[in-house]
């Protein structure tokens, strides 16, 4: 299986690194949500989770996606081949479909009890910023490989497109997890097309209805399409995290690794109450 992708590593990765550096500086200068914990402590915790997840992403997931794309290409298999679309339509259509299937995967991460055990580790971060963008349990990345490879094969997505999509996926994930305060008007317009920091902040709320919304990764259209878009919650009203994991002492590297294999807790605060918020309308109007 091919594991070396020179353009990805020598052009894509440095560009991603540059984008991450810009976001890291910008989110420190223009904070969107108030921090509740020490940034250094969280950086250490999130780095410990990413230390296993990122090698799995680069050395397992990416080669699997690429192999699936090449296999489909050799066998002339997949929806995009059968549709016999011209290249200039095949690539954008493939990009959109890859993004849509990642929306579906994110929904599955929340709806399946087994997958949630792993995705929960991402959500129990008590603050949300750039470093959360790589805080995914290694098990989640491994679990995504068969699903995402099957999708690439079924779509017949071209291999270069798969690599390009992955770069955009990572860049957009970094952007929407960041704690960067964009001018409201700019973000309001942007959120009509793509997932933004305010939109994804709501996805990390301790209110179940809010966590189970805004699943999109790059384009926000999939949430509009499935009526899972929820934008009316102001960022200073959001408590980030999962209600049953409020104790920062639990955020040790070993515990973060072990959480998926432990007894799962009900969606409630330590005192037994279930966080709720009155629904305001319209749901699709971005709160400042
Ligand atoms: Zn999620």
mmCIF file of N, CA and C in Angstrom, residues 30 180-190 198 286:
data_model
loop_
_atom_site.group_PDB
_atom_site.id
_atom_site.type_symbol
_atom_site.label_atom_id
_atom_site.label_comp_id
_atom_site.label_asym_id
_atom_site.label_seq_id
_atom_site.Cartn_x
_atom_site.Cartn_y
_atom_site.Cartn_z
ATOM 1 N N UNK A 30 -7.976 37.597 19.313
ATOM 2 C CA UNK A 30 -9.413 37.915 19.206
ATOM 3 C C UNK A 30 -10.233 36.732 19.706
ATOM 4 N N UNK A 180 -11.595 31.877 17.422
ATOM 5 C CA UNK A 180 -11.374 33.156 16.751
ATOM 6 C C UNK A 180 -12.687 33.930 16.590
ATOM 7 N N UNK A 181 -12.692 35.155 17.111
ATOM 8 C CA UNK A 181 -13.876 36.004 16.947
ATOM 9 C C UNK A 181 -13.797 36.734 15.613
ATOM 10 N N UNK A 182 -14.629 36.306 14.682
ATOM 11 C CA UNK A 182 -14.708 36.993 13.384
ATOM 12 C C UNK A 182 -15.748 38.100 13.517
ATOM 13 N N UNK A 183 -15.655 39.167 12.723
ATOM 14 C CA UNK A 183 -16.730 40.160 12.746
ATOM 15 C C UNK A 183 -18.062 39.467 12.456
ATOM 16 N N UNK A 184 -19.094 39.839 13.250
ATOM 17 C CA UNK A 184 -20.372 39.137 13.169
ATOM 18 C C UNK A 184 -20.927 39.050 11.743
ATOM 19 N N UNK A 185 -20.904 40.189 11.041
ATOM 20 C CA UNK A 185 -21.481 40.224 9.684
ATOM 21 C C UNK A 185 -20.738 39.274 8.749
ATOM 22 N N UNK A 186 -19.418 39.236 8.905
ATOM 23 C CA UNK A 186 -18.600 38.359 8.065
ATOM 24 C C UNK A 186 -18.971 36.904 8.335
ATOM 25 N N UNK A 187 -19.057 36.567 9.631
ATOM 26 C CA UNK A 187 -19.361 35.171 9.977
ATOM 27 C C UNK A 187 -20.783 34.786 9.565
ATOM 28 N N UNK A 188 -21.704 35.734 9.692
ATOM 29 C CA UNK A 188 -23.084 35.456 9.295
ATOM 30 C C UNK A 188 -23.148 35.062 7.812
ATOM 31 N N UNK A 189 -22.413 35.809 6.998
ATOM 32 C CA UNK A 189 -22.405 35.512 5.558
ATOM 33 C C UNK A 189 -21.694 34.196 5.290
ATOM 34 N N UNK A 190 -20.552 34.032 5.954
ATOM 35 C CA UNK A 190 -19.728 32.840 5.756
ATOM 36 C C UNK A 190 -20.487 31.563 6.144
ATOM 37 N N UNK A 198 -18.457 30.098 15.404
ATOM 38 C CA UNK A 198 -19.673 30.216 16.236
ATOM 39 C C UNK A 198 -20.578 28.995 16.010
ATOM 40 N N UNK A 286 -27.960 33.292 13.017
ATOM 41 C CA UNK A 286 -26.735 33.241 13.821
ATOM 42 C C UNK A 286 -26.785 34.275 14.944
#
